[in-house]
Amino acid sequence: MGIQVAIDGPAGAGKSTVAKKAAQAVSFIYVDTGAMYRAMAVHLLRKGITADAPDRIPEGCQDADISIRYENGEQVVLLQGENVNSLIRTEEVSQMASVCSALPEVRAKLLNLQRKLADENDVIMDGRDIGTVILPDAQVKIFLTAGADARAERRYKEQKAKGIDCSYEEIRKEIEERDYRDMHRETSPLKQAEDAVLLDTSFMGPEEAAGAVVDLIRRKVPAE
Ligand code: DC
């Protein structure tokens, strides 16, 4: 079994940026589990299943074939063999991923894939239930968070930089809705594992936060 680093936290806290940088620094693979739920959302939307008809999700998710591979160090998510990386970051997919990830049938489909990756590699895996459910014995567990204002502001700036017209209020509202759904669902809700270290990045840049993660890893798993 490889070394397991679990990073959980709410949407927009910077988990993926920080986890990716830290993974590079310690030469582990980075596994973005949110991207797998997003691929599932694409699968469901393609079947015409939308967030307002969640009763069709348990059946609709059954034939989803989701896997990942690495190209030049980047995680590529495959849905029925197709690279869907360029389709998974829209607002529609974000909302559907949040809705479908609340269902046990969807979580069960992705659990084995996530555990297998952690069995076969040294991983930094990020998500919502990695330290609590997927890798309860991870050597390092981090709950990475930031205030809702800081997260909304980052997302707003990102969208603006991409030339996407958006409103700060709308983004903040969407973040709050997702937080609420992720934290209040019955199956694997987002919560800090008892043995996780809290890392609040509200006033930290990505380099500083990644450095803090690497320090935590090195404290538990010294470099050879
Ligand atoms: O991290 P993200 O925003 O890409 O995740 C997309 C959605 O998937 C999010 O609403 C929560 C859900 N998710 C989850 O339930 N469990 C995980 N381990 C990762 C993501």
PDB file of C-alpha atoms and ligand atoms in Angstrom:
ATOM      1  CA  MET A   1       0.000   0.000   0.000  1.00  0.00           C
ATOM      2  CA  GLY A   2       1.237   3.488  -0.816  1.00  0.00           C
ATOM      3  CA  ILE A   3       1.375   6.590   1.344  1.00  0.00           C
ATOM      4  CA  GLN A   4      -1.995   8.249   1.602  1.00  0.00           C
ATOM      5  CA  VAL A   5      -2.627  11.953   2.053  1.00  0.00           C
ATOM      6  CA  ALA A   6      -6.300  12.925   2.316  1.00  0.00           C
ATOM      7  CA  ILE A   7      -7.350  16.527   1.725  1.00  0.00           C
ATOM      8  CA  ASP A   8     -10.987  17.396   2.255  1.00  0.00           C
ATOM      9  CA  GLY A   9     -12.796  20.703   2.319  1.00  0.00           C
ATOM     10  CA  PRO A  10     -15.535  22.825   0.768  1.00  0.00           C
ATOM     11  CA  ALA A  11     -15.829  23.997  -2.833  1.00  0.00           C
ATOM     12  CA  GLY A  12     -13.444  26.757  -3.823  1.00  0.00           C
ATOM     13  CA  ALA A  13     -11.056  26.437  -0.863  1.00  0.00           C
ATOM     14  CA  GLY A  14      -8.188  25.876  -3.297  1.00  0.00           C
ATOM     15  CA  LYS A  15      -7.810  22.151  -2.609  1.00  0.00           C
ATOM     16  CA  SER A  16      -6.927  21.148  -6.150  1.00  0.00           C
ATOM     17  CA  THR A  17      -4.342  23.902  -6.734  1.00  0.00           C
ATOM     18  CA  VAL A  18      -2.713  23.246  -3.379  1.00  0.00           C
ATOM     19  CA  ALA A  19      -2.876  19.440  -3.639  1.00  0.00           C
ATOM     20  CA  LYS A  20      -1.422  19.505  -7.156  1.00  0.00           C
ATOM     21  CA  LYS A  21       1.529  21.666  -6.106  1.00  0.00           C
ATOM     22  CA  ALA A  22       2.187  19.596  -2.990  1.00  0.00           C
ATOM     23  CA  ALA A  23       1.969  16.336  -4.987  1.00  0.00           C
ATOM     24  CA  GLN A  24       4.605  17.644  -7.390  1.00  0.00           C
ATOM     25  CA  ALA A  25       6.876  18.604  -4.505  1.00  0.00           C
ATOM     26  CA  VAL A  26       6.754  15.142  -2.923  1.00  0.00           C
ATOM     27  CA  SER A  27       6.412  13.158  -6.205  1.00  0.00           C
ATOM     28  CA  PHE A  28       3.044  11.581  -5.353  1.00  0.00           C
ATOM     29  CA  ILE A  29       0.169  11.334  -7.805  1.00  0.00           C
ATOM     30  CA  TYR A  30      -2.653  13.799  -7.342  1.00  0.00           C
ATOM     31  CA  VAL A  31      -6.174  12.365  -7.451  1.00  0.00           C
ATOM     32  CA  ASP A  32      -9.013  14.863  -7.870  1.00  0.00           C
ATOM     33  CA  THR A  33     -12.114  12.890  -6.844  1.00  0.00           C
ATOM     34  CA  GLY A  34     -14.424  15.844  -7.534  1.00  0.00           C
ATOM     35  CA  ALA A  35     -13.589  15.412 -11.225  1.00  0.00           C
ATOM     36  CA  MET A  36     -14.991  11.869 -11.050  1.00  0.00           C
ATOM     37  CA  TYR A  37     -18.321  13.153  -9.669  1.00  0.00           C
ATOM     38  CA  ARG A  38     -18.270  15.791 -12.369  1.00  0.00           C
ATOM     39  CA  ALA A  39     -17.798  13.107 -15.050  1.00  0.00           C
ATOM     40  CA  MET A  40     -20.752  11.268 -13.547  1.00  0.00           C
ATOM     41  CA  ALA A  41     -22.762  14.491 -13.823  1.00  0.00           C
ATOM     42  CA  VAL A  42     -21.879  14.745 -17.528  1.00  0.00           C
ATOM     43  CA  HIS A  43     -23.022  11.133 -17.980  1.00  0.00           C
ATOM     44  CA  LEU A  44     -26.381  11.868 -16.337  1.00  0.00           C
ATOM     45  CA  LEU A  45     -26.931  15.167 -18.170  1.00  0.00           C
ATOM     46  CA  ARG A  46     -26.225  13.408 -21.455  1.00  0.00           C
ATOM     47  CA  LYS A  47     -29.037  11.008 -20.613  1.00  0.00           C
ATOM     48  CA  GLY A  48     -31.343  13.964 -20.138  1.00  0.00           C
ATOM     49  CA  ILE A  49     -31.360  13.541 -16.347  1.00  0.00           C
ATOM     50  CA  THR A  50     -31.269  16.955 -14.688  1.00  0.00           C
ATOM     51  CA  ALA A  51     -30.796  18.171 -11.122  1.00  0.00           C
ATOM     52  CA  ASP A  52     -34.549  18.646 -10.699  1.00  0.00           C
ATOM     53  CA  ALA A  53     -35.275  14.944 -11.402  1.00  0.00           C
ATOM     54  CA  PRO A  54     -32.898  13.225  -8.951  1.00  0.00           C
ATOM     55  CA  ASP A  55     -35.079  10.094  -8.701  1.00  0.00           C
ATOM     56  CA  ARG A  56     -33.702   8.958 -12.083  1.00  0.00           C
ATOM     57  CA  ILE A  57     -30.074   9.164 -10.908  1.00  0.00           C
ATOM     58  CA  PRO A  58     -29.686   5.768  -9.135  1.00  0.00           C
ATOM     59  CA  GLU A  59     -30.594   3.906 -12.315  1.00  0.00           C
ATOM     60  CA  GLY A  60     -28.944   6.377 -14.676  1.00  0.00           C
ATOM     61  CA  CYS A  61     -25.549   6.104 -12.975  1.00  0.00           C
ATOM     62  CA  GLN A  62     -25.264   2.326 -13.265  1.00  0.00           C
ATOM     63  CA  ASP A  63     -23.719   2.126 -16.733  1.00  0.00           C
ATOM     64  CA  ALA A  64     -21.235   4.970 -16.199  1.00  0.00           C
ATOM     65  CA  ASP A  65     -17.700   3.791 -16.882  1.00  0.00           C
ATOM     66  CA  ILE A  66     -15.390   6.333 -15.221  1.00  0.00           C
ATOM     67  CA  SER A  67     -11.632   5.972 -14.990  1.00  0.00           C
ATOM     68  CA  ILE A  68      -8.595   8.201 -14.891  1.00  0.00           C
ATOM     69  CA  ARG A  69      -5.202   8.293 -16.504  1.00  0.00           C
ATOM     70  CA  TYR A  70      -2.262  10.694 -16.363  1.00  0.00           C
ATOM     71  CA  GLU A  71      -0.949  12.664 -19.330  1.00  0.00           C
ATOM     72  CA  ASN A  72       2.165  14.773 -18.694  1.00  0.00           C
ATOM     73  CA  GLY A  73       1.396  14.626 -14.990  1.00  0.00           C
ATOM     74  CA  GLU A  74      -2.181  15.914 -15.479  1.00  0.00           C
ATOM     75  CA  GLN A  75      -5.180  13.843 -14.418  1.00  0.00           C
ATOM     76  CA  VAL A  76      -7.454  13.034 -17.351  1.00  0.00           C
ATOM     77  CA  VAL A  77     -10.961  11.778 -16.535  1.00  0.00           C
ATOM     78  CA  LEU A  78     -12.435   9.300 -18.942  1.00  0.00           C
ATOM     79  CA  LEU A  79     -16.160   8.732 -19.321  1.00  0.00           C
ATOM     80  CA  GLN A  80     -16.940   5.649 -21.432  1.00  0.00           C
ATOM     81  CA  GLY A  81     -13.351   6.010 -22.654  1.00  0.00           C
ATOM     82  CA  GLU A  82     -13.738   9.667 -23.718  1.00  0.00           C
ATOM     83  CA  ASN A  83     -11.597  12.434 -22.221  1.00  0.00           C
ATOM     84  CA  VAL A  84     -14.168  14.768 -20.621  1.00  0.00           C
ATOM     85  CA  ASN A  85     -11.768  17.185 -18.878  1.00  0.00           C
ATOM     86  CA  SER A  86     -12.930  20.109 -21.006  1.00  0.00           C
ATOM     87  CA  LEU A  87     -16.616  19.506 -20.159  1.00  0.00           C
ATOM     88  CA  ILE A  88     -16.617  19.194 -16.391  1.00  0.00           C
ATOM     89  CA  ARG A  89     -16.113  22.752 -15.156  1.00  0.00           C
ATOM     90  CA  THR A  90     -19.379  24.401 -16.223  1.00  0.00           C
ATOM     91  CA  GLU A  91     -21.861  25.665 -13.642  1.00  0.00           C
ATOM     92  CA  GLU A  92     -24.489  23.161 -14.834  1.00  0.00           C
ATOM     93  CA  VAL A  93     -22.076  20.276 -14.261  1.00  0.00           C
ATOM     94  CA  SER A  94     -21.026  21.701 -10.850  1.00  0.00           C
ATOM     95  CA  GLN A  95     -24.610  21.788  -9.646  1.00  0.00           C
ATOM     96  CA  MET A  96     -25.385  18.312 -11.022  1.00  0.00           C
ATOM     97  CA  ALA A  97     -22.200  16.895  -9.457  1.00  0.00           C
ATOM     98  CA  SER A  98     -23.280  18.295  -6.104  1.00  0.00           C
ATOM     99  CA  VAL A  99     -26.771  16.799  -6.475  1.00  0.00           C
ATOM    100  CA  CYS A 100     -25.716  13.368  -7.741  1.00  0.00           C
ATOM    101  CA  SER A 101     -22.866  12.998  -5.232  1.00  0.00           C
ATOM    102  CA  ALA A 102     -25.467  12.992  -2.438  1.00  0.00           C
ATOM    103  CA  LEU A 103     -26.758   9.606  -3.614  1.00  0.00           C
ATOM    104  CA  PRO A 104     -25.279   6.372  -2.197  1.00  0.00           C
ATOM    105  CA  GLU A 105     -25.542   4.605  -5.572  1.00  0.00           C
ATOM    106  CA  VAL A 106     -23.273   7.193  -7.173  1.00  0.00           C
ATOM    107  CA  ARG A 107     -20.776   7.152  -4.284  1.00  0.00           C
ATOM    108  CA  ALA A 108     -20.626   3.349  -4.317  1.00  0.00           C
ATOM    109  CA  LYS A 109     -19.691   3.385  -8.013  1.00  0.00           C
ATOM    110  CA  LEU A 110     -16.692   5.654  -7.398  1.00  0.00           C
ATOM    111  CA  LEU A 111     -15.451   4.269  -4.068  1.00  0.00           C
ATOM    112  CA  ASN A 112     -13.572   1.270  -5.495  1.00  0.00           C
ATOM    113  CA  LEU A 113     -11.820   3.330  -8.147  1.00  0.00           C
ATOM    114  CA  GLN A 114     -10.619   5.792  -5.492  1.00  0.00           C
ATOM    115  CA  ARG A 115      -9.405   3.099  -3.077  1.00  0.00           C
ATOM    116  CA  LYS A 116      -7.650   1.182  -5.858  1.00  0.00           C
ATOM    117  CA  LEU A 117      -5.682   4.283  -6.892  1.00  0.00           C
ATOM    118  CA  ALA A 118      -4.578   4.767  -3.279  1.00  0.00           C
ATOM    119  CA  ASP A 119      -3.617   1.102  -2.963  1.00  0.00           C
ATOM    120  CA  GLU A 120      -1.372   1.198  -5.981  1.00  0.00           C
ATOM    121  CA  ASN A 121       0.298   4.627  -5.643  1.00  0.00           C
ATOM    122  CA  ASP A 122       1.541   7.225  -3.176  1.00  0.00           C
ATOM    123  CA  VAL A 123      -1.358   9.673  -3.419  1.00  0.00           C
ATOM    124  CA  ILE A 124      -2.608  13.053  -2.428  1.00  0.00           C
ATOM    125  CA  MET A 125      -6.334  12.636  -2.883  1.00  0.00           C
ATOM    126  CA  ASP A 126      -8.775  15.500  -2.507  1.00  0.00           C
ATOM    127  CA  GLY A 127     -12.531  15.506  -2.068  1.00  0.00           C
ATOM    128  CA  ARG A 128     -15.138  15.694   0.682  1.00  0.00           C
ATOM    129  CA  ASP A 129     -15.021  12.282   2.391  1.00  0.00           C
ATOM    130  CA  ILE A 130     -11.477  11.093   1.739  1.00  0.00           C
ATOM    131  CA  GLY A 131     -10.258  11.244   5.346  1.00  0.00           C
ATOM    132  CA  THR A 132     -13.585  10.136   6.815  1.00  0.00           C
ATOM    133  CA  VAL A 133     -14.761   7.354   4.474  1.00  0.00           C
ATOM    134  CA  ILE A 134     -12.508   6.536   1.515  1.00  0.00           C
ATOM    135  CA  LEU A 135      -9.091   6.431   3.228  1.00  0.00           C
ATOM    136  CA  PRO A 136      -9.804   6.346   6.980  1.00  0.00           C
ATOM    137  CA  ASP A 137      -6.244   5.123   7.665  1.00  0.00           C
ATOM    138  CA  ALA A 138      -4.492   7.830   5.638  1.00  0.00           C
ATOM    139  CA  GLN A 139      -1.156   8.808   7.236  1.00  0.00           C
ATOM    140  CA  VAL A 140      -1.897  12.514   6.707  1.00  0.00           C
ATOM    141  CA  LYS A 141      -5.350  14.105   6.819  1.00  0.00           C
ATOM    142  CA  ILE A 142      -5.955  17.763   6.141  1.00  0.00           C
ATOM    143  CA  PHE A 143      -9.178  19.763   6.214  1.00  0.00           C
ATOM    144  CA  LEU A 144      -8.482  22.650   3.903  1.00  0.00           C
ATOM    145  CA  THR A 145     -10.944  25.482   4.062  1.00  0.00           C
ATOM    146  CA  ALA A 146     -11.434  29.235   3.585  1.00  0.00           C
ATOM    147  CA  GLY A 147     -14.237  31.647   4.426  1.00  0.00           C
ATOM    148  CA  ALA A 148     -17.153  31.876   1.961  1.00  0.00           C
ATOM    149  CA  ASP A 149     -16.181  35.463   1.040  1.00  0.00           C
ATOM    150  CA  ALA A 150     -12.607  34.498   0.211  1.00  0.00           C
ATOM    151  CA  ARG A 151     -13.781  31.533  -1.855  1.00  0.00           C
ATOM    152  CA  ALA A 152     -16.390  33.557  -3.752  1.00  0.00           C
ATOM    153  CA  GLU A 153     -13.853  36.279  -4.475  1.00  0.00           C
ATOM    154  CA  ARG A 154     -11.316  33.790  -5.867  1.00  0.00           C
ATOM    155  CA  ARG A 155     -13.931  32.175  -8.073  1.00  0.00           C
ATOM    156  CA  TYR A 156     -15.179  35.573  -9.266  1.00  0.00           C
ATOM    157  CA  LYS A 157     -11.651  36.653 -10.225  1.00  0.00           C
ATOM    158  CA  GLU A 158     -10.994  33.341 -11.997  1.00  0.00           C
ATOM    159  CA  GLN A 159     -14.165  33.678 -14.075  1.00  0.00           C
ATOM    160  CA  LYS A 160     -13.448  37.317 -14.916  1.00  0.00           C
ATOM    161  CA  ALA A 161      -9.894  36.432 -15.943  1.00  0.00           C
ATOM    162  CA  LYS A 162     -11.358  33.865 -18.339  1.00  0.00           C
ATOM    163  CA  GLY A 163     -13.570  36.601 -19.796  1.00  0.00           C
ATOM    164  CA  ILE A 164     -16.730  35.016 -18.370  1.00  0.00           C
ATOM    165  CA  ASP A 165     -19.391  37.519 -17.344  1.00  0.00           C
ATOM    166  CA  CYS A 166     -20.583  36.774 -13.808  1.00  0.00           C
ATOM    167  CA  SER A 167     -21.888  38.387 -10.648  1.00  0.00           C
ATOM    168  CA  TYR A 168     -20.107  38.118  -7.292  1.00  0.00           C
ATOM    169  CA  GLU A 169     -23.441  37.789  -5.442  1.00  0.00           C
ATOM    170  CA  GLU A 170     -24.551  34.942  -7.690  1.00  0.00           C
ATOM    171  CA  ILE A 171     -21.258  33.089  -7.197  1.00  0.00           C
ATOM    172  CA  ARG A 172     -21.411  33.521  -3.424  1.00  0.00           C
ATOM    173  CA  LYS A 173     -24.983  32.212  -3.389  1.00  0.00           C
ATOM    174  CA  GLU A 174     -23.986  29.147  -5.430  1.00  0.00           C
ATOM    175  CA  ILE A 175     -21.067  28.442  -3.084  1.00  0.00           C
ATOM    176  CA  GLU A 176     -23.364  28.627  -0.070  1.00  0.00           C
ATOM    177  CA  GLU A 177     -25.884  26.309  -1.715  1.00  0.00           C
ATOM    178  CA  ARG A 178     -23.189  23.767  -2.525  1.00  0.00           C
ATOM    179  CA  ASP A 179     -21.680  23.982   0.969  1.00  0.00           C
ATOM    180  CA  TYR A 180     -25.089  23.352   2.476  1.00  0.00           C
ATOM    181  CA  ARG A 181     -25.792  20.345   0.228  1.00  0.00           C
ATOM    182  CA  ASP A 182     -22.305  18.858   0.693  1.00  0.00           C
ATOM    183  CA  MET A 183     -22.468  19.213   4.495  1.00  0.00           C
ATOM    184  CA  HIS A 184     -26.048  18.139   5.095  1.00  0.00           C
ATOM    185  CA  ARG A 185     -26.433  15.074   2.894  1.00  0.00           C
ATOM    186  CA  GLU A 186     -26.972  11.755   4.634  1.00  0.00           C
ATOM    187  CA  THR A 187     -24.283   9.783   2.821  1.00  0.00           C
ATOM    188  CA  SER A 188     -20.663  10.818   3.472  1.00  0.00           C
ATOM    189  CA  PRO A 189     -21.311  14.484   4.273  1.00  0.00           C
ATOM    190  CA  LEU A 190     -18.429  16.929   4.158  1.00  0.00           C
ATOM    191  CA  LYS A 191     -16.926  17.139   7.627  1.00  0.00           C
ATOM    192  CA  GLN A 192     -13.520  17.358   9.195  1.00  0.00           C
ATOM    193  CA  ALA A 193     -12.156  13.959  10.270  1.00  0.00           C
ATOM    194  CA  GLU A 194     -11.335  13.874  13.976  1.00  0.00           C
ATOM    195  CA  ASP A 195      -7.662  13.294  13.223  1.00  0.00           C
ATOM    196  CA  ALA A 196      -7.416  15.872  10.408  1.00  0.00           C
ATOM    197  CA  VAL A 197      -5.358  19.055  10.676  1.00  0.00           C
ATOM    198  CA  LEU A 198      -7.343  22.235   9.898  1.00  0.00           C
ATOM    199  CA  LEU A 199      -5.717  24.499   7.327  1.00  0.00           C
ATOM    200  CA  ASP A 200      -7.541  27.804   6.731  1.00  0.00           C
ATOM    201  CA  THR A 201      -6.307  29.417   3.518  1.00  0.00           C
ATOM    202  CA  SER A 202      -8.486  32.572   3.639  1.00  0.00           C
ATOM    203  CA  PHE A 203      -5.365  34.722   3.904  1.00  0.00           C
ATOM    204  CA  MET A 204      -2.809  32.426   2.266  1.00  0.00           C
ATOM    205  CA  GLY A 205      -1.634  32.189  -1.308  1.00  0.00           C
ATOM    206  CA  PRO A 206      -1.417  28.783  -3.035  1.00  0.00           C
ATOM    207  CA  GLU A 207       2.375  28.514  -2.601  1.00  0.00           C
ATOM    208  CA  GLU A 208       2.176  29.107   1.132  1.00  0.00           C
ATOM    209  CA  ALA A 209      -0.695  26.655   1.533  1.00  0.00           C
ATOM    210  CA  ALA A 210       1.117  23.993  -0.544  1.00  0.00           C
ATOM    211  CA  GLY A 211       4.230  24.545   1.596  1.00  0.00           C
ATOM    212  CA  ALA A 212       2.143  23.954   4.727  1.00  0.00           C
ATOM    213  CA  VAL A 213       0.806  20.702   3.237  1.00  0.00           C
ATOM    214  CA  VAL A 214       4.306  19.517   2.313  1.00  0.00           C
ATOM    215  CA  ASP A 215       5.476  20.284   5.886  1.00  0.00           C
ATOM    216  CA  LEU A 216       2.646  18.202   7.305  1.00  0.00           C
ATOM    217  CA  ILE A 217       3.535  15.318   4.983  1.00  0.00           C
ATOM    218  CA  ARG A 218       7.246  15.533   5.814  1.00  0.00           C
ATOM    219  CA  ARG A 219       6.491  15.509   9.528  1.00  0.00           C
ATOM    220  CA  LYS A 220       4.614  12.205   9.178  1.00  0.00           C
ATOM    221  CA  VAL A 221       6.572  10.734   6.294  1.00  0.00           C
ATOM    222  CA  PRO A 222      10.182  11.993   6.303  1.00  0.00           C
ATOM    223  CA  ALA A 223      11.928  12.108   2.897  1.00  0.00           C
ATOM    224  CA  GLU A 224      14.331   9.203   2.366  1.00  0.00           C
TER     225      GLU A 224
HETATM  226  O1   DC B   1     -14.346  19.366  -5.625  1.00  0.00           O
HETATM  227  P1   DC B   1     -15.368  19.625  -6.737  1.00  0.00           P
HETATM  228  O2   DC B   1     -16.052  20.958  -6.631  1.00  0.00           O
HETATM  229  O3   DC B   1     -14.802  19.385  -8.100  1.00  0.00           O
HETATM  230  O4   DC B   1     -16.492  18.510  -6.510  1.00  0.00           O
HETATM  231  C1   DC B   1     -17.652  18.440  -7.304  1.00  0.00           C
HETATM  232  C2   DC B   1     -18.808  17.912  -6.466  1.00  0.00           C
HETATM  233  O5   DC B   1     -18.564  16.544  -6.118  1.00  0.00           O
HETATM  234  C3   DC B   1     -19.047  18.660  -5.158  1.00  0.00           C
HETATM  235  O6   DC B   1     -20.325  19.248  -5.136  1.00  0.00           O
HETATM  236  C4   DC B   1     -18.973  17.637  -4.070  1.00  0.00           C
HETATM  237  C5   DC B   1     -18.832  16.325  -4.746  1.00  0.00           C
HETATM  238  N1   DC B   1     -17.750  15.531  -4.189  1.00  0.00           N
HETATM  239  C6   DC B   1     -18.078  14.616  -3.229  1.00  0.00           C
HETATM  240  O7   DC B   1     -19.237  14.516  -2.849  1.00  0.00           O
HETATM  241  N2   DC B   1     -17.126  13.798  -2.723  1.00  0.00           N
HETATM  242  C7   DC B   1     -15.860  13.897  -3.115  1.00  0.00           C
HETATM  243  N3   DC B   1     -14.945  13.077  -2.598  1.00  0.00           N
HETATM  244  C8   DC B   1     -15.496  14.859  -4.089  1.00  0.00           C
HETATM  245  C9   DC B   1     -16.474  15.677  -4.601  1.00  0.00           C
END
